[in-house]
Coordinates of C-alpha atoms and ligand atoms in Angstrom, one line a residue:
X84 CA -47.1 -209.1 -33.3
X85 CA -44.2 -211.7 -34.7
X86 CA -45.6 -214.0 -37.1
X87 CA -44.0 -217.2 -37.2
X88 CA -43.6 -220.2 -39.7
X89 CA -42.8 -223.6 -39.3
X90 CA -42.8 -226.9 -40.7
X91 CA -43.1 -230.3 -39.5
X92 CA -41.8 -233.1 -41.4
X93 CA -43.6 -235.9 -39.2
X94 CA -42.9 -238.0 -42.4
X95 CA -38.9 -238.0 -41.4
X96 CA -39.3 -238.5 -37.8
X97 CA -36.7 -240.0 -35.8
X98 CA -34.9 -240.5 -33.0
X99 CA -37.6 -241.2 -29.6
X100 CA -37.8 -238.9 -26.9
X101 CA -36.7 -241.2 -23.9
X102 CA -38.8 -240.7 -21.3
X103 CA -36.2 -240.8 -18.9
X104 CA -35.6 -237.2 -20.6
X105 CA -38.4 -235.7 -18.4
X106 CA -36.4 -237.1 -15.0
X107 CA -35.5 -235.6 -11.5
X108 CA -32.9 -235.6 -9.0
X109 CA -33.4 -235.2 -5.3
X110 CA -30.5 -235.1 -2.6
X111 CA -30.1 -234.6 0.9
X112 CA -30.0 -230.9 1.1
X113 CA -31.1 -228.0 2.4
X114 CA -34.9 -228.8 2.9
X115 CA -35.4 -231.1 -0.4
X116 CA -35.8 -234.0 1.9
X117 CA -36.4 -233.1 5.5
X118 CA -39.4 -231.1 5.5
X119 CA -40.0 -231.3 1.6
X120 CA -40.4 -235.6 1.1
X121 CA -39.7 -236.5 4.8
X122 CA -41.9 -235.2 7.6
X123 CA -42.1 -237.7 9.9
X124 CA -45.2 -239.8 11.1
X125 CA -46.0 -237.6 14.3
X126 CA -45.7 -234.4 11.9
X127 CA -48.9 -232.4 11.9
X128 CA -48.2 -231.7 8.3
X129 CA -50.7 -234.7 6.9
X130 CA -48.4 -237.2 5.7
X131 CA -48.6 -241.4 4.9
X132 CA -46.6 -242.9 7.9
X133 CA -43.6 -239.8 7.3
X134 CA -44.2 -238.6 3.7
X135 CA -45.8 -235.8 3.3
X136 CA -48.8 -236.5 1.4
X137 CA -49.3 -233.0 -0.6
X138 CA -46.1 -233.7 -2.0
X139 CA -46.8 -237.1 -2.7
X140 CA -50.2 -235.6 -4.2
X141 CA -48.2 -233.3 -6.8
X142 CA -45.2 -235.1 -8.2
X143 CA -47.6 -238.4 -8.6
X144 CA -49.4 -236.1 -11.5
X145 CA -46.5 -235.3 -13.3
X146 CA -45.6 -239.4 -13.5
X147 CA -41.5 -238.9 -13.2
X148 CA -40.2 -241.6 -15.2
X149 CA -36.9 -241.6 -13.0
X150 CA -35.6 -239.9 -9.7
X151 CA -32.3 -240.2 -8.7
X152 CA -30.8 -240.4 -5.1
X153 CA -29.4 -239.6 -2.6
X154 CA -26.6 -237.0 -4.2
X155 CA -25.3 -234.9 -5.9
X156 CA -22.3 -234.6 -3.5
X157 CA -24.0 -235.8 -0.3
X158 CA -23.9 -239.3 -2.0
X159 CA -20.0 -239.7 -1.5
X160 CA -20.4 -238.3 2.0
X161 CA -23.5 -241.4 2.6
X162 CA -22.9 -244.7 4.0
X163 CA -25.9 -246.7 3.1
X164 CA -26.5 -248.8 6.1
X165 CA -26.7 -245.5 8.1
X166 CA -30.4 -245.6 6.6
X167 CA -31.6 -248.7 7.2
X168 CA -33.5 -250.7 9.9
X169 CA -35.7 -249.1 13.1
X170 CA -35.2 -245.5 12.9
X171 CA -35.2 -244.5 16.4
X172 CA -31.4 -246.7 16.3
X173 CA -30.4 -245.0 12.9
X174 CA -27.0 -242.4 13.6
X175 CA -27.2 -238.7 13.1
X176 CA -24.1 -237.7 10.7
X177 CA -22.6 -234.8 9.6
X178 CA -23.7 -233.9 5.7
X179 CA -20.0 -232.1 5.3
X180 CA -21.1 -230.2 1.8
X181 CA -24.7 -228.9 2.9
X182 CA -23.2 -228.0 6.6
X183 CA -26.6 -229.3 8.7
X184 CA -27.2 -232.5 10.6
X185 CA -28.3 -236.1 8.7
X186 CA -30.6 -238.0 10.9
X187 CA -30.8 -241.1 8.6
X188 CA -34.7 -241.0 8.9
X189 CA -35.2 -241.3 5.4
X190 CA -32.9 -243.6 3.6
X191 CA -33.2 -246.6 1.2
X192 CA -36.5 -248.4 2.5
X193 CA -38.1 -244.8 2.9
X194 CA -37.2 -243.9 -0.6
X195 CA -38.6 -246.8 -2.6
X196 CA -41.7 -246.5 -0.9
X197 CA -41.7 -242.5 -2.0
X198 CA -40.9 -243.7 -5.5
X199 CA -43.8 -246.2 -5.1
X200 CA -46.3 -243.4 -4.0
X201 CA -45.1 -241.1 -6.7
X202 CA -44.8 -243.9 -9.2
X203 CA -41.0 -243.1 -10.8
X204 CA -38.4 -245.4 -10.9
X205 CA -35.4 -245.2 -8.4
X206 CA -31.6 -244.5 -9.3
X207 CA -29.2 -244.2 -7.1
X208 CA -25.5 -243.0 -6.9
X209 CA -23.4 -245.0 -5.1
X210 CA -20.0 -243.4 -3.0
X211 CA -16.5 -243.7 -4.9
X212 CA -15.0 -240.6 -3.0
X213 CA -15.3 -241.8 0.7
X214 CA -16.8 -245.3 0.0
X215 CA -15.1 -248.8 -1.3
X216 CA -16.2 -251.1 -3.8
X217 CA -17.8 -253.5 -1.2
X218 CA -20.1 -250.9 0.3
X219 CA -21.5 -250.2 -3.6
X220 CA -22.0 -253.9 -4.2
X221 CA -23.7 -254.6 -1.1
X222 CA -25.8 -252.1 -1.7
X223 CA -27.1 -253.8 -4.5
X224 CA -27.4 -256.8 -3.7
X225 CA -29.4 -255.5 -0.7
X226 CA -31.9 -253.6 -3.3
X227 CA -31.7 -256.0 -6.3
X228 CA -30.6 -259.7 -5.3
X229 CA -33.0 -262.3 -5.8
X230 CA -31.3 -265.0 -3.9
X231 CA -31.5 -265.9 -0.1
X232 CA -28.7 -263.8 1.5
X233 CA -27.9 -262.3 5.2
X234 CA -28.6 -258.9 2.8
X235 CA -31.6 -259.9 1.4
X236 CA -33.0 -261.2 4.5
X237 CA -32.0 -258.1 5.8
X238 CA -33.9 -256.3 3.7
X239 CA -36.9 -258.4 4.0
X240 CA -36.7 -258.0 8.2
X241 CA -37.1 -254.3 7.3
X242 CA -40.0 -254.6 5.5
X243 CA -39.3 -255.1 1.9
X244 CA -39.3 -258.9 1.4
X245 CA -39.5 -258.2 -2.8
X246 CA -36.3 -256.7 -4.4
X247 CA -36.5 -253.2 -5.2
X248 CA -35.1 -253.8 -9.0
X249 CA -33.3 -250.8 -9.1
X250 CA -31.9 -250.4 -12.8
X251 CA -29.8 -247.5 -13.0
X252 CA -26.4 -247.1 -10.8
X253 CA -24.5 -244.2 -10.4
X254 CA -20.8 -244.8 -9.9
X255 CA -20.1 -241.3 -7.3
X256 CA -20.7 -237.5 -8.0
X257 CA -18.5 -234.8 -9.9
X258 CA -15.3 -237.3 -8.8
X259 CA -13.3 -234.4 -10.2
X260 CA -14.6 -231.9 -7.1
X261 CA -16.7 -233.0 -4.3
X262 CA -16.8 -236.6 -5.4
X263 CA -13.0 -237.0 -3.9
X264 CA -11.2 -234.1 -6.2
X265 CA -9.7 -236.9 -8.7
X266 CA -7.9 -237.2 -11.5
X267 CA -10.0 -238.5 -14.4
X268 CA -7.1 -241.4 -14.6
X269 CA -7.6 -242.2 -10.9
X270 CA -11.2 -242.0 -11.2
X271 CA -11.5 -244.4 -14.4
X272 CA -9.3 -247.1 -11.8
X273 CA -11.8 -246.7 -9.2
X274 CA -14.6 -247.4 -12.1
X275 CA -13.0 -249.7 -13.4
X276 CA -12.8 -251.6 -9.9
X277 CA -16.4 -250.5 -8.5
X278 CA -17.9 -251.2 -11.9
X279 CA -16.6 -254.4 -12.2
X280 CA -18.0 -255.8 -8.8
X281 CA -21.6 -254.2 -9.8
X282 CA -21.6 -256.1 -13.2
X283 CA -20.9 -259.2 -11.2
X284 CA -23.5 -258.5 -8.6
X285 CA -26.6 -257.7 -11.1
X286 CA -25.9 -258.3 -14.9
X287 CA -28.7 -255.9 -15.5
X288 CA -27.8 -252.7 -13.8
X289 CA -26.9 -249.9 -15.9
X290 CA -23.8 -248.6 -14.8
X291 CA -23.2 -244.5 -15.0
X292 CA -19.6 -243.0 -14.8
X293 CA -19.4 -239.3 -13.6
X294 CA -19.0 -237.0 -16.8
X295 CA -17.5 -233.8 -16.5
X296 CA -16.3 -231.2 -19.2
X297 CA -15.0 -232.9 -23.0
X298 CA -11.1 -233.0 -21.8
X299 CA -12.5 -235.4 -18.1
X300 CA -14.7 -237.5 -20.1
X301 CA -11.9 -238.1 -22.8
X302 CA -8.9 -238.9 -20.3
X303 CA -11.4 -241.0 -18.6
X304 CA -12.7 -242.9 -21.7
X305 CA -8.8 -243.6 -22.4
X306 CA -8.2 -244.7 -18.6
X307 CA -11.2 -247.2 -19.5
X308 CA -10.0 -248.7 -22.9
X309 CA -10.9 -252.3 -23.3
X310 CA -13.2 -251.8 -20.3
X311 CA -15.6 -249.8 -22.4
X312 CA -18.6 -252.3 -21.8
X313 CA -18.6 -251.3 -18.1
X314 CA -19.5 -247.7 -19.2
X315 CA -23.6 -248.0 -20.0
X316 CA -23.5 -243.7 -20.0
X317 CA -21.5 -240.8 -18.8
X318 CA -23.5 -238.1 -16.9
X319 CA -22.6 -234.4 -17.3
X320 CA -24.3 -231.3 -14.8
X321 CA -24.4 -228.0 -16.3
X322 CA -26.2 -224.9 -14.2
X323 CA -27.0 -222.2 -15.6
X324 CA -28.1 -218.2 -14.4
X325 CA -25.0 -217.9 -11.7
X326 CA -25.2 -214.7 -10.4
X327 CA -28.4 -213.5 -11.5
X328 CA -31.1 -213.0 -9.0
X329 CA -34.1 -215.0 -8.9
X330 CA -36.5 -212.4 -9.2
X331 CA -35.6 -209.2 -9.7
X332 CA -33.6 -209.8 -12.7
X333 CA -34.0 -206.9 -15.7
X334 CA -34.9 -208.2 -19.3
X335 CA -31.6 -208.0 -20.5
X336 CA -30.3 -210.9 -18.1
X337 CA -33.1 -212.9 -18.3
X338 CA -32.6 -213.2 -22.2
X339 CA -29.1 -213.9 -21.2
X340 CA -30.1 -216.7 -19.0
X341 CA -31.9 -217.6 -22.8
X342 CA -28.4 -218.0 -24.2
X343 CA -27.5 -220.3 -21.7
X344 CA -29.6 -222.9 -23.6
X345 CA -26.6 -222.8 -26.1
X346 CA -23.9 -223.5 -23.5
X347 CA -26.1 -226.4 -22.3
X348 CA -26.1 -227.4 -25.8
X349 CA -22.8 -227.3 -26.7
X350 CA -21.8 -229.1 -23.6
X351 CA -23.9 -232.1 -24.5
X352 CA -22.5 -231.9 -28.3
X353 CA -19.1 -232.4 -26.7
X354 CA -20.0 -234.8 -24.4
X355 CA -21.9 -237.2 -26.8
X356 CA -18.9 -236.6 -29.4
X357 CA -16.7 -238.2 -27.2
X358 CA -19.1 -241.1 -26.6
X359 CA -19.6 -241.9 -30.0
X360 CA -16.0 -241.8 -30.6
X361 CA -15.7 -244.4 -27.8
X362 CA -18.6 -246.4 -28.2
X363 CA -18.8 -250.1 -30.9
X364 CA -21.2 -251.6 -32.7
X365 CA -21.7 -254.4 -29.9
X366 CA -21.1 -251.8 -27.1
X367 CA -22.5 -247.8 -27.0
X368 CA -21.3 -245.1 -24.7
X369 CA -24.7 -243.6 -24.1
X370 CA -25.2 -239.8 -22.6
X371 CA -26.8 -238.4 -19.0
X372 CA -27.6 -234.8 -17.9
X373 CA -27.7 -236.3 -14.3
X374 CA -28.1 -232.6 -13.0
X375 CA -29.2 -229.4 -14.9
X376 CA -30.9 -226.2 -14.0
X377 CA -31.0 -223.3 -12.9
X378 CA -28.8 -222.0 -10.0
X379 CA -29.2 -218.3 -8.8
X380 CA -27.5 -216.2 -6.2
X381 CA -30.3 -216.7 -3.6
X382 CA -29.6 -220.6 -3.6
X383 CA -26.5 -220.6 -1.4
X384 CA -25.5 -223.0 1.3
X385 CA -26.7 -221.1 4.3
X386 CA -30.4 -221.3 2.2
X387 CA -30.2 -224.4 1.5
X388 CA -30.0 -223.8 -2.0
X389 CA -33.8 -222.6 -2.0
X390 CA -34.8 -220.0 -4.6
X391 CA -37.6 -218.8 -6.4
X392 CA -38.9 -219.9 -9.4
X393 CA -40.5 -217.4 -11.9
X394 CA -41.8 -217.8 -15.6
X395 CA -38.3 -217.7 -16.8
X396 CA -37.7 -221.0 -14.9
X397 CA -40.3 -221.8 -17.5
X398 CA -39.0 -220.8 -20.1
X399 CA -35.6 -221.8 -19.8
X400 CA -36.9 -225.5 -18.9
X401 CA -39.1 -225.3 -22.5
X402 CA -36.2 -224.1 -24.5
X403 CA -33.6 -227.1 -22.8
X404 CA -36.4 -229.7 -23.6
X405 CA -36.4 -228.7 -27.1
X406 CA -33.0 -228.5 -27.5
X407 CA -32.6 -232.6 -25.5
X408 CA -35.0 -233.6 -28.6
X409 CA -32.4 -232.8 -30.5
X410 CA -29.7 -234.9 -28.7
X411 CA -32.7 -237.7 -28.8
X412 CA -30.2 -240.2 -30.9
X413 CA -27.5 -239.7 -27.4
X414 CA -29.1 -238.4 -24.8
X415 CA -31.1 -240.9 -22.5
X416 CA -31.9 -239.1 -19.7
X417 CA -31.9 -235.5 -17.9
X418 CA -32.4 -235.4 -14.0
X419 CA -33.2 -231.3 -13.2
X420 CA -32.0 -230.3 -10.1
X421 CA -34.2 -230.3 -7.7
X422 CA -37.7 -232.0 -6.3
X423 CA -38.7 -230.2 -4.0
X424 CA -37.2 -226.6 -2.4
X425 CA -33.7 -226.8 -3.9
X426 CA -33.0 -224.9 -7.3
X427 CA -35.4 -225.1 -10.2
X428 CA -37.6 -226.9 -7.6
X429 CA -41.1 -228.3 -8.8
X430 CA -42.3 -228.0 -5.7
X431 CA -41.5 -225.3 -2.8
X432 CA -43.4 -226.3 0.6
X433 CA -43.4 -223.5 3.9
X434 CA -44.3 -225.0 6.7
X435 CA -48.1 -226.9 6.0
X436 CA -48.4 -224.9 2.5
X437 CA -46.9 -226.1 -1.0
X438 CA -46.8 -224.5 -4.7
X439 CA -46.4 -225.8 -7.6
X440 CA -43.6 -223.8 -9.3
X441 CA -44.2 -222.7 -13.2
X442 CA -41.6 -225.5 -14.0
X443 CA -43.9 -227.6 -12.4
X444 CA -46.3 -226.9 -15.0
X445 CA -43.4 -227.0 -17.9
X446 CA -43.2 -231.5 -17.0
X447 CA -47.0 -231.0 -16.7
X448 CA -47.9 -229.8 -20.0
X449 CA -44.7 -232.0 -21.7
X450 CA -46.0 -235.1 -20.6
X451 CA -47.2 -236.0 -24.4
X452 CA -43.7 -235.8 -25.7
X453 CA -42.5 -238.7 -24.2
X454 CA -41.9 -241.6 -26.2
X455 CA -42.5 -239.8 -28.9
X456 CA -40.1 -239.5 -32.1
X457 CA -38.3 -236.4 -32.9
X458 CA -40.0 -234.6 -36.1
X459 CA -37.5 -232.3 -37.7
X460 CA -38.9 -228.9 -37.8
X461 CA -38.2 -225.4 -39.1
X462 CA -39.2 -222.3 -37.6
X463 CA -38.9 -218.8 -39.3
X464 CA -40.1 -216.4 -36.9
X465 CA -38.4 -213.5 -35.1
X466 CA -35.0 -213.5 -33.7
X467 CA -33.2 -210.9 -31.2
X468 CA -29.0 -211.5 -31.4
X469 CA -27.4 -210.5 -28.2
X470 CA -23.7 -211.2 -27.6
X471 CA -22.8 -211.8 -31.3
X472 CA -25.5 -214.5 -31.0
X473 CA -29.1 -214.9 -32.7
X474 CA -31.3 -216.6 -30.7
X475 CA -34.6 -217.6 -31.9
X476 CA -37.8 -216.1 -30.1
X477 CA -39.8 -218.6 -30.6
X478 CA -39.5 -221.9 -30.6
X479 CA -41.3 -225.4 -31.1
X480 CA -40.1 -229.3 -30.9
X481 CA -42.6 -231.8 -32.2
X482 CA -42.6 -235.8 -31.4
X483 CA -44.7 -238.1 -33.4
X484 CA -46.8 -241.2 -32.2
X485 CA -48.2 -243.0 -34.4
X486 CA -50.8 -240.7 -36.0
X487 CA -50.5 -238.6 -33.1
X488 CA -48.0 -235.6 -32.8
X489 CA -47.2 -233.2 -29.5
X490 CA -46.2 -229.9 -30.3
X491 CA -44.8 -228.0 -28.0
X492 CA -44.5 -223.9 -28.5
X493 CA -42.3 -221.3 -26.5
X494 CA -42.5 -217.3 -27.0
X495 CA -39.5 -216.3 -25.2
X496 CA -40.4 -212.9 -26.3
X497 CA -41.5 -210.3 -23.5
X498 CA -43.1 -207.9 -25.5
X499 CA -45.1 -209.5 -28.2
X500 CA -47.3 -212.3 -28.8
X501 CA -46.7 -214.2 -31.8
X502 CA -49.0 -215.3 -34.8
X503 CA -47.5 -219.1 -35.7
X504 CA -49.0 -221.4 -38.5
X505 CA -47.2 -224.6 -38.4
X506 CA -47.9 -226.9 -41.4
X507 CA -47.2 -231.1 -41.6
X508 CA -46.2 -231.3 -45.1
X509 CA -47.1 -234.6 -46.2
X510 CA -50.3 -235.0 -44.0
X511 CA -52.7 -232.5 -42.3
X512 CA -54.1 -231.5 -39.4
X513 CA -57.3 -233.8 -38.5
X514 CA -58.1 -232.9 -35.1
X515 CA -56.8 -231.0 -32.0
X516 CA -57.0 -233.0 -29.4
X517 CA -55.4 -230.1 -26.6
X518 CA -54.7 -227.0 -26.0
X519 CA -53.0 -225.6 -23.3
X520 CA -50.6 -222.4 -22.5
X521 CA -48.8 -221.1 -19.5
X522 CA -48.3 -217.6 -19.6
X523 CA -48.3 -214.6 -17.3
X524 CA -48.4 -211.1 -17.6
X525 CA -44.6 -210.0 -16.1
X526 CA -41.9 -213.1 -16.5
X527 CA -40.9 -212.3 -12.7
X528 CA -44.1 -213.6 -11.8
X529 CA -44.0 -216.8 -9.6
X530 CA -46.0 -218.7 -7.2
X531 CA -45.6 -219.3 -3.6
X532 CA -46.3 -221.9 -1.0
X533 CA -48.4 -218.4 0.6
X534 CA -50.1 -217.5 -3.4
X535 CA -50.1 -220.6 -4.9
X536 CA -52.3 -220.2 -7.9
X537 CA -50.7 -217.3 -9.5
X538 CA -49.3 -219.3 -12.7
X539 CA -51.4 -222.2 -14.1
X540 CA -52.2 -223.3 -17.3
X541 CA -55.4 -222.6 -19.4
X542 CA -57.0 -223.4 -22.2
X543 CA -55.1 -222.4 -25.7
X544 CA -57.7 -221.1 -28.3
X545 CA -55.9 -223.1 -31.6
X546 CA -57.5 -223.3 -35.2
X547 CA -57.1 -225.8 -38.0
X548 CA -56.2 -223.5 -41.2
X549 CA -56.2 -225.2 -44.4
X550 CA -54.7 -228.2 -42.6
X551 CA -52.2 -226.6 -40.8
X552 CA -52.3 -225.5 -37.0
X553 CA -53.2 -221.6 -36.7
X554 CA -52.3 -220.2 -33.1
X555 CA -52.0 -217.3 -31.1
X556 CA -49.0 -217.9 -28.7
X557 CA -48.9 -214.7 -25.9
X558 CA -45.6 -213.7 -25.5
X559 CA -43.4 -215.2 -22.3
X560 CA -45.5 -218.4 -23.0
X561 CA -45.3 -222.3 -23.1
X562 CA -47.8 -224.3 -24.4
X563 CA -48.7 -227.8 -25.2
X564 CA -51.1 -229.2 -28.8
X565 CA -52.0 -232.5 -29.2
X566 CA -52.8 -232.8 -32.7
X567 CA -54.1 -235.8 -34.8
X568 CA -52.9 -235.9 -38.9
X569 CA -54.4 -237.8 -41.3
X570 CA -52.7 -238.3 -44.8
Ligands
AHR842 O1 -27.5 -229.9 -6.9 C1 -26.6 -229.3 -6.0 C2 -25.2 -229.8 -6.2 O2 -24.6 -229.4 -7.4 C3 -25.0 -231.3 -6.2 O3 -24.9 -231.8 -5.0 C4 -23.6 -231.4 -6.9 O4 -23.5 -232.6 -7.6 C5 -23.6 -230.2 -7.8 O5 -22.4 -229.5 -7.8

């Protein structure tokens, strides 16, 4: 057994956890939508005049601060009017990059009321690669105007006579491949142009340029100079685990899939570089992880990107969260990819039956982080190097609130469980208010929409030591304290 020791400085807490962090992405692909959101009123799959209400059920619990729509790259390929006003007159298109049909049953009316029943706040991309300026503005001045227009009356005919408030605006998709294969020059023109009639519409839309790796986000940043103001926040994806399988991976990739954590982080470091560089006292450059996750050789097109999702889903997802905490001061917001069926899903549905997956349960027991501020933290515990690198087995992140603090604990480590005493120095350790771990015997374990209940969290048996936390953490674990500290 490892034994592990850290220290928590709640004292020197900083940066807050934006909740936004903890927020998803859900396109029109494969069955994320159709069949996962969308069934349809005359489905026999129970569902609240087309959603499908076991869905609805799940994803309400985990209180998504943010979801983000419709693409990913179907959102340069969508024409919003396509999705709006009676259904049964709505035209099937062709969704080029996922290769299947797009009936248009579920567009913008259909997805506020899903971010009503799940109670997250929308964000939507709007097309640069196949769309013009005009289509983006309208489409928020259809969501967001306050005024009596033909648009807003429009919107009211279909049944939504409030404005939808939608704050955050994506300007297109990956611009630089399926977004319309641009130059970052060409692309900051377009921005420039698109964002400009945006502003004008709705003063109080965040605007969000498409990121991409540093050398993009710096040639767009120039191509924007003097324009800066139009930039609220650049959004970067990064995958991670191509080429591995979902499930029968050996050990040895799946603590390469750990390391992967690193790339993620040293794509952000980059990334928010270059903002800071670029961002003024009167005017900041803030930084998005609009789509993260992993993205294995199952998920191809012809599956509709579906995969499994084990305990190293889990695991993975713990380790990224710690390491956003740290970009807390940047970092704004993280949309995994996605919802429901689609890559590091939440949720897999087959047919009538769902699952939670075990990164599901990672949001789940998260929740108290958000908000929170960042507590720096030491942990001396064991390591394993692999590729030159040493990566820490086990790890924990710690926010602060008030006189409150979440700690959260991963043991990456297949083999051993690990003994960890983690000390506040500066107060003590009152009261524990919860407990919980998810853990599971074999890391390939996983539910199924057919074995659903396979991986869930229990109860963590935790002690207060002298004032410090004493806990047992099994090894391939997450877990979740809620502690209260008195001086
Ligand atoms: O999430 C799947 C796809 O990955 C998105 O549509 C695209 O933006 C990215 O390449």
């Amino acid at each position: 057994m490892g034994s592990v020791d850290v220290q928590i400085e709640v004292g020197n807490a900083g940066a807050k956890v934006e909740p936004n962090i903890y927020g998803h992405f859900a396109e029109h692909l494969g069955r994320c939508i159709y069949g996962g959101i969308w069934v349809g009123e005359n489905s026999s799959i129970p569902n609240d005049n087309g959603l499908r209400l076991d869905t609805v059920e799940a994803l309400k619990q985990l209180e998504l601060p943010v979801l983000r729509w419709p693409g990913g790259c179907f959102a340069d390929n969508y024409h919003w009017r396509d999705g709006i006003g009676p259904r049964d007159k709505r035209p099937t298109r062709l969704n080029i990059w996922w290769h299947q049909g797009e009936s248009n049953a579920f567009g913008t009316h259909e997805f506020m009321r899903f971010c009503r029943a799940i109670g997250t706040e929308p964000y939507l991309c709007a097309n640069v690669g196949s769309g013009d300026p005009e289509e983006a503005r309208s489409w928020l001045e259809y969501c967001n105007s306050t005024q009596v227009t033909s648009l807003t009356k429009e919107r009211a005919a279909n049944g939504d006579p409030e404005p939808f408030g939608v704050k955050h605006w994506g300007i297109g998709n990956e611009n630089w491949g399926c977004g319309g294969s641009m130059t970052p020059e060409h692309y900051a023109d377009l921005y420039r142009q698109f964002a400009t009639y945006l502003d004008g519409c709705d003063r109080n839309a965040v605007l969000i340029a498409c990121g991409g790796g540093q050398k993009w986000n710096e040639r767009f940043l120039d191509g924007l100079k003097g324009y800066e103001h139009l930039v609220d926040a650049i959004a970067v994806h990064h995958y991670s685990g191509h080429g591995l399988p979902d499930v029968t991976y050996e050990d040895r990739q799946y603590y390469g899939l750990l390391t992967a954590v690193e790339a993620m982080n040293r794509h952000l470091e980059d990334a928010a570089r270059v903002c800071r560089e670029r961002s003024s006292e009167r005017h900041q450059v803030k930084l998005i992880m609009d789509e993260w996750g992993t993205w294995y050789r199952e998920a191809t097109v012809e599956s509709g990107l579906r995969q499994e999702s084990t305990m190293a889903d889990a695991i993975f997802a713990g380790l990224s969260f710690h390491m956003f905490h740290r970009h807390a001061a940047d970092l704004v917001m993280t949309n995994m990819a996605q919802t429901v069926n689609v890559l590091q899903a939440l949720v897999l549905t087959a047919g009538p039956k769902l699952c939670l997956t075990p990164t599901y349960w990672v949001y789940d027991l998260f929740k108290p982080h958000r908000a929170g501020q960042v507590a720096p933290t030491t942990v001396r515990g064991p390591s394993l190097t692999l590729g030159g690198r040493v990566i820490g087995l086990c790890s924990v992140s710690a926010t602060v609130t008030g006189k409150e603090a979440a700690v959260s604990l991963v043991n990456a480590d297949l083999e051993s469980a690990c003994e960890v005493r983690a000390s506040f120095p500066g107060s003590s350790l009152a009261q524990v208010k919860s407990a919980r771990v998810l853990t599971s015997a074999n890391v390939r374990d996983h539910n199924t929409p057919e074995s659903p209940d396979v991986i869930a969290p229990t109860a963590l048996d935790v002690k207060i030591a002298e004032g410090a936390l004493a806990v047992t953490l099994p090894a391939c674990a997450v877990a979740m304290v809620e502690v209260v500290l008195s001086d």
